[in-house]
PDB file of C-alpha atoms in Angstrom:
ATOM      1  CA  LEU A   1     -12.379  78.665  16.860  1.00  0.00           C
ATOM      2  CA  LEU A   2     -10.886  75.176  17.129  1.00  0.00           C
ATOM      3  CA  ARG A   3     -13.682  74.160  19.572  1.00  0.00           C
ATOM      4  CA  GLN A   4     -16.577  75.520  17.264  1.00  0.00           C
ATOM      5  CA  GLU A   5     -15.016  73.351  14.428  1.00  0.00           C
ATOM      6  CA  PHE A   6     -14.809  70.440  16.523  1.00  0.00           C
ATOM      7  CA  LYS A   7     -18.583  70.965  17.276  1.00  0.00           C
ATOM      8  CA  ASN A   8     -19.514  71.491  13.518  1.00  0.00           C
ATOM      9  CA  LEU A   9     -17.583  68.403  12.272  1.00  0.00           C
ATOM     10  CA  LEU A  10     -19.359  66.363  15.213  1.00  0.00           C
ATOM     11  CA  GLN A  11     -22.610  67.373  14.353  1.00  0.00           C
ATOM     12  CA  LYS A  12     -21.971  66.761  10.533  1.00  0.00           C
ATOM     13  CA  ALA A  13     -20.660  63.224  11.355  1.00  0.00           C
ATOM     14  CA  ARG A  14     -23.785  62.528  13.311  1.00  0.00           C
ATOM     15  CA  ALA A  15     -25.999  63.520  10.753  1.00  0.00           C
ATOM     16  CA  GLU A  16     -24.031  61.454   8.055  1.00  0.00           C
ATOM     17  CA  ALA A  17     -24.199  58.429  10.644  1.00  0.00           C
ATOM     18  CA  MET A  18     -28.044  59.122  11.011  1.00  0.00           C
ATOM     19  CA  ALA A  19     -28.644  58.997   7.254  1.00  0.00           C
ATOM     20  CA  ILE A  20     -27.096  55.904   6.724  1.00  0.00           C
ATOM     21  CA  GLU A  21     -28.994  54.247   9.697  1.00  0.00           C
ATOM     22  CA  ILE A  22     -31.974  55.511   8.159  1.00  0.00           C
ATOM     23  CA  LEU A  23     -31.342  54.031   4.855  1.00  0.00           C
ATOM     24  CA  LYS A  24     -30.368  50.793   6.563  1.00  0.00           C
ATOM     25  CA  TYR A  25     -33.439  50.920   8.905  1.00  0.00           C
ATOM     26  CA  PRO A  26     -36.316  52.733   7.134  1.00  0.00           C
ATOM     27  CA  ASP A  27     -38.814  51.678   9.469  1.00  0.00           C
ATOM     28  CA  ARG A  28     -36.815  53.253  12.461  1.00  0.00           C
ATOM     29  CA  ALA A  29     -36.611  56.583  10.595  1.00  0.00           C
ATOM     30  CA  VAL A  30     -38.818  58.621  13.314  1.00  0.00           C
ATOM     31  CA  GLU A  31     -36.898  57.094  16.140  1.00  0.00           C
ATOM     32  CA  LEU A  32     -33.652  57.852  14.739  1.00  0.00           C
ATOM     33  CA  ALA A  33     -34.637  61.297  13.796  1.00  0.00           C
ATOM     34  CA  ARG A  34     -35.754  61.912  17.249  1.00  0.00           C
ATOM     35  CA  SER A  35     -32.438  60.447  18.616  1.00  0.00           C
ATOM     36  CA  TYR A  36     -30.644  62.847  16.523  1.00  0.00           C
ATOM     37  CA  GLU A  37     -32.818  65.841  17.326  1.00  0.00           C
ATOM     38  CA  ALA A  38     -32.358  65.082  21.182  1.00  0.00           C
ATOM     39  CA  GLY A  39     -28.366  64.762  20.714  1.00  0.00           C
ATOM     40  CA  LEU A  40     -28.173  61.227  21.596  1.00  0.00           C
ATOM     41  CA  PRO A  41     -25.846  58.804  19.675  1.00  0.00           C
ATOM     42  CA  VAL A  42     -27.146  56.833  16.324  1.00  0.00           C
ATOM     43  CA  GLU A  43     -27.010  53.510  18.264  1.00  0.00           C
ATOM     44  CA  ASP A  44     -28.395  54.842  21.693  1.00  0.00           C
ATOM     45  CA  GLU A  45     -31.276  52.821  22.472  1.00  0.00           C
ATOM     46  CA  LEU A  46     -32.412  50.578  25.770  1.00  0.00           C
ATOM     47  CA  ARG A  47     -30.602  47.267  25.504  1.00  0.00           C
ATOM     48  CA  ASP A  48     -31.529  43.705  27.161  1.00  0.00           C
ATOM     49  CA  MET A  49     -28.064  43.206  28.823  1.00  0.00           C
ATOM     50  CA  ALA A  50     -29.072  39.781  29.557  1.00  0.00           C
ATOM     51  CA  GLY A  51     -28.302  39.169  25.628  1.00  0.00           C
ATOM     52  CA  PHE A  52     -25.637  41.958  25.694  1.00  0.00           C
ATOM     53  CA  VAL A  53     -23.314  40.836  28.289  1.00  0.00           C
ATOM     54  CA  SER A  54     -22.453  37.494  26.575  1.00  0.00           C
ATOM     55  CA  PRO A  55     -20.951  39.092  23.175  1.00  0.00           C
ATOM     56  CA  ALA A  56     -19.500  41.765  24.851  1.00  0.00           C
ATOM     57  CA  PHE A  57     -17.441  39.385  27.371  1.00  0.00           C
ATOM     58  CA  ASP A  58     -16.530  37.580  24.166  1.00  0.00           C
ATOM     59  CA  LYS A  59     -15.073  40.495  22.929  1.00  0.00           C
ATOM     60  CA  TYR A  60     -13.168  41.070  26.098  1.00  0.00           C
ATOM     61  CA  ARG A  61     -11.748  37.695  26.277  1.00  0.00           C
ATOM     62  CA  GLU A  62     -10.221  38.350  22.543  1.00  0.00           C
ATOM     63  CA  LYS A  63      -8.927  41.186  23.633  1.00  0.00           C
ATOM     64  CA  VAL A  64      -7.038  39.542  26.542  1.00  0.00           C
ATOM     65  CA  MET A  65      -5.994  36.655  24.498  1.00  0.00           C
ATOM     66  CA  ASN A  66      -4.387  39.175  21.550  1.00  0.00           C
ATOM     67  CA  ARG A  67      -2.806  41.204  24.284  1.00  0.00           C
ATOM     68  CA  GLU A  68      -4.897  44.248  22.887  1.00  0.00           C
ATOM     69  CA  LEU A  69      -6.396  44.996  26.548  1.00  0.00           C
ATOM     70  CA  GLU A  70      -3.814  47.325  27.311  1.00  0.00           C
ATOM     71  CA  VAL A  71      -1.247  48.417  25.382  1.00  0.00           C
ATOM     72  CA  MET A  72       1.523  49.740  27.422  1.00  0.00           C
ATOM     73  CA  LEU A  73       4.748  51.881  26.400  1.00  0.00           C
ATOM     74  CA  PRO A  74       7.935  50.579  26.891  1.00  0.00           C
ATOM     75  CA  GLY A  75       9.597  53.060  29.588  1.00  0.00           C
ATOM     76  CA  TRP A  76       6.302  54.676  30.713  1.00  0.00           C
ATOM     77  CA  PRO A  77       4.744  51.849  32.791  1.00  0.00           C
ATOM     78  CA  MET A  78       3.168  54.356  35.652  1.00  0.00           C
ATOM     79  CA  LEU A  79       1.513  56.621  32.558  1.00  0.00           C
ATOM     80  CA  SER A  80       0.354  53.604  30.863  1.00  0.00           C
ATOM     81  CA  GLU A  81      -1.118  52.297  33.803  1.00  0.00           C
ATOM     82  CA  PHE A  82      -2.479  55.625  34.973  1.00  0.00           C
ATOM     83  CA  ILE A  83      -4.652  56.184  31.732  1.00  0.00           C
ATOM     84  CA  GLY A  84      -5.451  52.392  31.211  1.00  0.00           C
ATOM     85  CA  GLY A  85      -2.971  51.810  28.503  1.00  0.00           C
ATOM     86  CA  PHE A  86      -2.683  53.119  24.924  1.00  0.00           C
ATOM     87  CA  ASN A  87      -5.553  51.608  23.510  1.00  0.00           C
ATOM     88  CA  PRO A  88      -7.211  52.305  20.252  1.00  0.00           C
ATOM     89  CA  GLY A  89     -10.227  54.460  20.432  1.00  0.00           C
ATOM     90  CA  ARG A  90      -8.870  56.075  23.625  1.00  0.00           C
ATOM     91  CA  LEU A  91      -8.070  59.918  23.889  1.00  0.00           C
ATOM     92  CA  ALA A  92      -5.913  61.422  26.352  1.00  0.00           C
ATOM     93  CA  LEU A  93      -5.830  65.270  26.565  1.00  0.00           C
ATOM     94  CA  CYS A  94      -2.309  66.983  28.089  1.00  0.00           C
ATOM     95  CA  ILE A  95      -3.030  70.716  28.900  1.00  0.00           C
ATOM     96  CA  ALA A  96      -0.428  73.045  30.305  1.00  0.00           C
ATOM     97  CA  GLN A  97       0.995  76.434  29.595  1.00  0.00           C
ATOM     98  CA  THR A  98       3.700  76.941  26.848  1.00  0.00           C
ATOM     99  CA  GLY A  99       6.898  76.035  28.230  1.00  0.00           C
ATOM    100  CA  PHE A 100       5.788  73.239  30.387  1.00  0.00           C
ATOM    101  CA  GLY A 101       7.329  70.267  28.353  1.00  0.00           C
ATOM    102  CA  LYS A 102       4.070  68.947  26.521  1.00  0.00           C
ATOM    103  CA  THR A 103       6.196  69.022  23.101  1.00  0.00           C
ATOM    104  CA  ASN A 104       8.692  66.777  24.855  1.00  0.00           C
ATOM    105  CA  LEU A 105       6.336  64.643  26.471  1.00  0.00           C
ATOM    106  CA  ALA A 106       4.664  63.971  23.242  1.00  0.00           C
ATOM    107  CA  LEU A 107       8.107  63.374  21.479  1.00  0.00           C
ATOM    108  CA  ASN A 108       9.197  60.806  24.305  1.00  0.00           C
ATOM    109  CA  LEU A 109       5.876  58.926  23.862  1.00  0.00           C
ATOM    110  CA  ALA A 110       5.868  58.561  20.128  1.00  0.00           C
ATOM    111  CA  LEU A 111       9.789  57.550  20.198  1.00  0.00           C
ATOM    112  CA  ALA A 112       8.529  55.005  22.775  1.00  0.00           C
ATOM    113  CA  ALA A 113       5.327  53.908  20.651  1.00  0.00           C
ATOM    114  CA  GLN A 114       7.362  53.773  17.227  1.00  0.00           C
ATOM    115  CA  PRO A 115       9.292  50.144  17.915  1.00  0.00           C
ATOM    116  CA  ARG A 116       5.679  48.288  18.257  1.00  0.00           C
ATOM    117  CA  MET A 117       3.227  50.396  16.442  1.00  0.00           C
ATOM    118  CA  ASN A 118       2.796  53.329  13.834  1.00  0.00           C
ATOM    119  CA  ALA A 119       3.015  56.849  15.318  1.00  0.00           C
ATOM    120  CA  TRP A 120       1.611  59.723  13.192  1.00  0.00           C
ATOM    121  CA  TYR A 121       2.544  63.148  14.858  1.00  0.00           C
ATOM    122  CA  PHE A 122       0.467  66.273  14.084  1.00  0.00           C
ATOM    123  CA  ASN A 123       3.140  68.978  14.704  1.00  0.00           C
ATOM    124  CA  MET A 124       1.799  72.493  14.611  1.00  0.00           C
ATOM    125  CA  GLU A 125       4.559  74.276  16.613  1.00  0.00           C
ATOM    126  CA  MET A 126       7.755  73.995  15.055  1.00  0.00           C
ATOM    127  CA  ASN A 127       9.948  73.011  11.856  1.00  0.00           C
ATOM    128  CA  LEU A 128      11.021  69.379  11.388  1.00  0.00           C
ATOM    129  CA  GLU A 129      14.991  70.372  11.830  1.00  0.00           C
ATOM    130  CA  ASP A 130      14.160  71.606  15.341  1.00  0.00           C
ATOM    131  CA  ILE A 131      12.160  68.551  15.888  1.00  0.00           C
ATOM    132  CA  SER A 132      14.851  66.399  14.502  1.00  0.00           C
ATOM    133  CA  VAL A 133      17.318  67.787  16.984  1.00  0.00           C
ATOM    134  CA  ARG A 134      14.728  67.360  19.862  1.00  0.00           C
ATOM    135  CA  LEU A 135      14.296  63.553  18.822  1.00  0.00           C
ATOM    136  CA  TRP A 136      18.378  62.885  18.814  1.00  0.00           C
ATOM    137  CA  ALA A 137      18.352  64.593  22.106  1.00  0.00           C
ATOM    138  CA  ILE A 138      15.787  62.013  23.362  1.00  0.00           C
ATOM    139  CA  PHE A 139      16.937  59.042  21.656  1.00  0.00           C
ATOM    140  CA  TYR A 140      20.407  59.529  22.778  1.00  0.00           C
ATOM    141  CA  GLU A 141      19.657  60.889  26.351  1.00  0.00           C
ATOM    142  CA  LYS A 142      21.920  63.933  25.562  1.00  0.00           C
ATOM    143  CA  SER A 143      21.207  67.609  26.095  1.00  0.00           C
ATOM    144  CA  PHE A 144      21.354  70.845  23.825  1.00  0.00           C
ATOM    145  CA  ALA A 145      24.788  71.332  25.391  1.00  0.00           C
ATOM    146  CA  ASP A 146      26.452  68.489  24.367  1.00  0.00           C
ATOM    147  CA  LEU A 147      25.083  69.111  20.466  1.00  0.00           C
ATOM    148  CA  ARG A 148      26.339  72.955  20.665  1.00  0.00           C
ATOM    149  CA  ASN A 149      29.673  71.556  22.167  1.00  0.00           C
ATOM    150  CA  HIS A 150      30.344  69.604  19.154  1.00  0.00           C
ATOM    151  CA  ALA A 151      29.643  66.330  20.916  1.00  0.00           C
ATOM    152  CA  ALA A 152      30.194  63.108  18.629  1.00  0.00           C
ATOM    153  CA  ILE A 153      26.837  63.029  16.593  1.00  0.00           C
ATOM    154  CA  ASN A 154      25.867  59.783  16.023  1.00  0.00           C
ATOM    155  CA  LEU A 155      22.846  59.348  13.561  1.00  0.00           C
ATOM    156  CA  GLY A 156      23.138  55.622  12.317  1.00  0.00           C
ATOM    157  CA  GLN A 157      21.692  54.052  15.587  1.00  0.00           C
ATOM    158  CA  MET A 158      18.687  56.338  15.537  1.00  0.00           C
ATOM    159  CA  VAL A 159      18.082  56.076  11.662  1.00  0.00           C
ATOM    160  CA  GLN A 160      18.452  52.494  12.078  1.00  0.00           C
ATOM    161  CA  ALA A 161      15.677  52.408  14.975  1.00  0.00           C
ATOM    162  CA  LEU A 162      13.346  54.781  13.084  1.00  0.00           C
ATOM    163  CA  SER A 163      13.499  52.133  10.033  1.00  0.00           C
ATOM    164  CA  ASN A 164      12.609  49.435  12.077  1.00  0.00           C
ATOM    165  CA  GLY A 165       9.037  48.239  14.052  1.00  0.00           C
ATOM    166  CA  GLY A 166       6.451  51.144  12.904  1.00  0.00           C
ATOM    167  CA  LYS A 167       6.877  54.458  11.164  1.00  0.00           C
ATOM    168  CA  LEU A 168       7.025  57.419  12.907  1.00  0.00           C
ATOM    169  CA  ARG A 169       5.529  60.254  10.655  1.00  0.00           C
ATOM    170  CA  MET A 170       5.232  63.681  11.192  1.00  0.00           C
ATOM    171  CA  THR A 171       3.842  66.867   9.663  1.00  0.00           C
ATOM    172  CA  SER A 172       5.754  69.867   8.512  1.00  0.00           C
ATOM    173  CA  GLY A 173       4.954  72.421  11.379  1.00  0.00           C
ATOM    174  CA  ARG A 174       2.196  74.389   9.641  1.00  0.00           C
ATOM    175  CA  ASP A 175      -1.209  74.881  11.562  1.00  0.00           C
ATOM    176  CA  LYS A 176      -4.046  72.763  10.552  1.00  0.00           C
ATOM    177  CA  SER A 177      -7.673  72.393  10.928  1.00  0.00           C
ATOM    178  CA  LEU A 178      -9.215  69.665  12.319  1.00  0.00           C
ATOM    179  CA  ARG A 179     -10.809  69.085   9.069  1.00  0.00           C
ATOM    180  CA  GLU A 180      -7.128  68.720   7.345  1.00  0.00           C
ATOM    181  CA  ILE A 181      -6.153  66.556  10.297  1.00  0.00           C
ATOM    182  CA  GLN A 182      -9.036  64.234   9.791  1.00  0.00           C
ATOM    183  CA  ASN A 183      -8.481  64.150   6.042  1.00  0.00           C
ATOM    184  CA  ILE A 184      -4.584  63.454   6.268  1.00  0.00           C
ATOM    185  CA  ALA A 185      -5.184  60.710   8.906  1.00  0.00           C
ATOM    186  CA  ARG A 186      -7.832  59.115   6.598  1.00  0.00           C
ATOM    187  CA  ALA A 187      -5.902  59.106   3.524  1.00  0.00           C
ATOM    188  CA  GLN A 188      -2.749  57.764   5.680  1.00  0.00           C
ATOM    189  CA  ALA A 189      -5.085  54.826   6.952  1.00  0.00           C
ATOM    190  CA  ASN A 190      -5.823  53.804   3.445  1.00  0.00           C
ATOM    191  CA  THR A 191      -2.016  52.868   3.290  1.00  0.00           C
ATOM    192  CA  GLU A 192      -1.020  51.421   6.694  1.00  0.00           C
ATOM    193  CA  LYS A 193      -2.739  50.604  10.196  1.00  0.00           C
ATOM    194  CA  PRO A 194      -2.887  53.910  12.555  1.00  0.00           C
ATOM    195  CA  GLY A 195      -1.098  53.078  15.657  1.00  0.00           C
ATOM    196  CA  ILE A 196      -1.040  56.203  18.201  1.00  0.00           C
ATOM    197  CA  ILE A 197      -1.849  59.608  16.820  1.00  0.00           C
ATOM    198  CA  PHE A 198      -0.256  63.015  18.460  1.00  0.00           C
ATOM    199  CA  ILE A 199      -2.016  66.346  17.625  1.00  0.00           C
ATOM    200  CA  ASP A 200       0.662  68.810  19.127  1.00  0.00           C
ATOM    201  CA  TYR A 201      -1.470  72.310  18.953  1.00  0.00           C
ATOM    202  CA  ASP A 202       0.078  75.285  20.785  1.00  0.00           C
ATOM    203  CA  GLN A 203      -2.322  77.722  22.297  1.00  0.00           C
TER     204      GLN A 203
END
């Protein structure tokens, strides 16, 4: 169902993009409509690379100068290098059976990202109380046994860290459709800059 919903959303987005392009370039209406019917991207066309290479490298140099080429997460150098950096517009997909540690991996990455950027976590697996306990264990490098054995529970340092840098935001644990995720992310983007987005979808 999730795959079909994504396919439907993609088709709708492509149709909307094509309509906008036709309004901008009415003389290319037939060409754009054919591209849409053929399943090609709206902007897909044969480009003269002699004229394209120079502006492309200007953008590349700008990213290098602004240190935007590869966003590396502190504490995760090997993974950051392996996927080429946690860069805007890049998708990383982690698939494993239940119990393999996908949520713990995502929470570790979210905590590592939060000091440098906003981290939005679409949690569709557990309630916020359980997530809070996991964040505590990760932040202080403690085991759940430490928590059960009434170890001194310090929240001040963690709360302070989460109050500085970017915002770590999380949903309640209820399942959401792709449309809901899209709408929530777009609404939040109106008030703050997106940084890294996690979608923790069980099964």
